[in-house]
């Protein structure tokens, strides 16, 4: 049986992990590869490197990171952030990335999803969606760009369905309301998207404790759960999370 | 030397490094002369069946691989590399299936989106799934427990045959490990992306290649 996945996400700029990482025994706490190898030891199912600056200047550094990762990591990895064209995506896939995650560029030009899926396969294309609950309707969510700063007027559930139809292999869904709160995933949002698409949904934003991971899968109906700071600060290990998920009847790899 | 066969469809570094990481002298090559002399051969999986098979024909690799496999060279096909061991494949084929190496009978077909009971499944089949070992004692699975998880990413599957030694279930049960005679193997998952269990499979292959 296909297992549910636990995915640590690392914010990277200029080839270095930026958010504070408080991990014991790391030779180089800023090295995304070394951190990813630690997560591999803890049974992470894959990792995501999110290039949070992604100006044209540091794309080269990120391509270099992807290239190193393809040589030194023994698990699948995704690179996200800053892709504007199929050519950008091609460079990252050629460097060895298993998948890329596209966000703003896909909203601005949805044909990018189809072009990339045709060139590299649907399994290689993740569409990332940042969604915020509408003030006028708690059962609707709006797509935001630029890290939650720019509203688009687009309905998040409809956009997820369109992205899937256009060839996305997975949806990485972040609740902007929950991100950083540690209150748990927005399970209503996650469930609404999961039911609207026939591709895997990765729940993101809001994890603070063990129970939240199982909620994302059971209540949110997600296929994978993503977290960053609870792992980076060593509050929870991935193994702990997976053992808890298994105790709740969720199939995981341990 | 283990030849990692390059048919120009994508990045093979992770396979090469996975083999080097378990002690092999591995080299990515598209050169028939190098493949002809290699002690063992790995056929990685990138791209789609028809594109890969056509490229292999143009690069004069197809007949050469058939000969080397028949001679008993230690051979490992990964993902699409397993598919290419079969008689043919429907992925991107025009009309009738595109011919493969023909070591294993049957045609590679798309994974169905619904199972026999009508339940819907997500395709491509991406993520960590378990294998059920059907035939114990294969050198490729030494130290691998029944139920071990590996990383899969594919939309097509090889047909069941006498060569099946382990299976995996998604919308249907399909061969996830095959063995033909003593020394030709194929895996549907990506050992180079499957952490410690994947490294064990690669190590088993490398050790087998040095013993024969």
Coordinates of N, CA, C and O in Angstrom, one line a residue, chain A residues 3 27 31 43 52 57 62 65 96 141 155 206 209 227 239 246:
Chain A
X3 N 2.3 4.6 0.9 CA 2.3 5.2 2.3 C 2.0 6.7 2.2 O 2.2 7.3 1.1
X27 N 27.8 19.5 11.1 CA 29.1 20.1 10.9 C 28.9 21.5 10.4 O 29.5 22.4 10.7
X31 N 24.1 24.1 5.7 CA 24.2 23.3 4.4 C 23.0 22.4 4.2 O 22.7 21.5 5.0
X43 N 14.1 9.0 8.3 CA 13.1 8.4 7.5 C 12.1 9.4 6.8 O 11.0 9.1 6.6
X52 N 14.0 30.9 -1.5 CA 13.0 32.0 -1.1 C 13.4 33.4 -1.7 O 12.6 34.3 -1.6
X57 N 20.0 36.3 -10.2 CA 21.4 36.2 -9.8 C 21.7 34.8 -9.1 O 22.7 34.2 -9.3
X62 N 21.3 27.8 -7.0 CA 20.3 26.8 -6.7 C 20.4 25.6 -7.6 O 20.2 24.5 -7.3
X65 N 23.1 23.6 -6.2 CA 22.6 22.9 -5.1 C 21.8 21.6 -5.6 O 22.0 20.5 -5.0
X96 N 19.3 17.4 -12.0 CA 19.0 16.2 -11.3 C 17.8 16.3 -10.3 O 17.5 15.3 -9.7
X141 N -11.6 30.1 -0.2 CA -10.2 30.5 0.0 C -9.7 31.1 -1.3 O -10.0 30.7 -2.4
X155 N -10.2 31.6 -6.9 CA -10.6 30.7 -5.9 C -9.6 29.5 -5.8 O -9.2 28.9 -6.8
X206 N 1.2 25.5 9.5 CA 0.5 25.5 10.8 C 0.9 24.4 11.8 O 0.4 24.4 12.9
X209 N 2.4 20.5 16.6 CA 2.5 19.3 17.5 C 2.2 18.0 16.7 O 1.6 18.1 15.6
X227 N 6.4 20.1 6.9 CA 6.6 21.0 8.0 C 8.1 21.5 7.9 O 8.9 20.9 7.2
X239 N 10.9 10.6 12.7 CA 10.6 9.3 13.1 C 9.5 9.3 14.2 O 8.5 8.5 14.1
X246 N 1.5 6.2 12.5 CA 1.2 4.8 12.5 C 0.3 4.4 13.6 O -0.6 3.6 13.4

